[in-house]
Structure formats: C-alpha cells, structure tokens
Phi, psi and omega in degrees: 000129182274138174290137181257144178255127179253127178261124181264126179293153182296343181263029181297331178297319178297321179296319180296316180294325180287324181283329183242087184299336179295325177296322177296322179292321179296317180294321179295319180294319180291325178288328176292321180295321179294323180285334176295323180293333183256025183301317179294329181288336181271355179287118183291344181263006182293164179295117179204170182275135176237135180266149174205163181252135180231145176264125179260124178222146179284137184287340184245304185283154177273100181232157173291134178276158178228144175267133180230153176271124178241170177222150176224158176265132183208145177129180182253161177252144187288342182285149181270157177274143184219143174234120179252139177289142177263142179261132183226152176256014177260154180285341180245125176263102179289321179229094187284346183227151171250115182257145175226135177209165181241130184240150177279112186224160175296135178260311177227146179209167175225152181279131177234159181222147177230133178260127178257135179270123185249170179297146181085003178085000179283158178234139178238137181258128174253134179244152178202163178263128177261121184283126178265326182207150178245155181212156170275119182229163180301130178286150177235000000 
C-alpha cells in the first residue's frame, strides 16, 4: 500500500466554517463582543484630534505668509456632567455646588516653529503647539 499525500488548500478554514455553521456563530459572537467594548471608539462625535490648515502671517511686519497644518481637539466625552450640593456651617454659601464635568482637551502636544521671511531680509519666528493626542479630562 502506497502512502498518499493530501494537499490541503489554503482556504481550508473557509471550508470548515462553511461545513460547520456553529463555528461561524462562535466567531460572529466573539467579534460582536469585541466591537461592543469599542463602542465609544466608533462614535464619530467622540473627543478626537482634527486637522486643519491655517495661514500664519505677522500682524505688523510685511512678511511672506506660510500655510501650516494644525490640529485641534473636538468632540464630546461620554461622562455626564454633575452638580452636587456642598454642605457648609457658614451663613453665606459662596459656592453652593460642586460641579464635575469632562471636557475634550489636548493630552500631548509638541512645540513647533515657522520662520517667516520679511522685507529687508529679516526673519521672524512664529511658534505654536501642535496637538498629538486628545483626551477627556476634568473641566476647570
């Protein structure tokens, strides 16, 4: 008796899923559970970084303007706003409530600089913070 060699096609996983529908259901349930955990991440209005282009020009001197890529934090945070009453033993309540809320703010940024060429050969440097990441943080 000759030993036989069986060649398995690269799509054998697909064949198994098609032959065994229960495996497909298990895989579907696990992928749904993973997407439930990332529900906030799929929200298009969540707190995130948005890019835009701005023209930088000096307000007084005659310099060549430059277009730069900037970023801003925009969107909502999933936490709710809350105001709790404060208890005081004074007859005057200067601040009767303690409020807490979460705001979309820059988390990390880096300093960038742009040099503008002005009349007479002088150069002026404009600096700005470029936002790398946004986060929901306590409002102040």
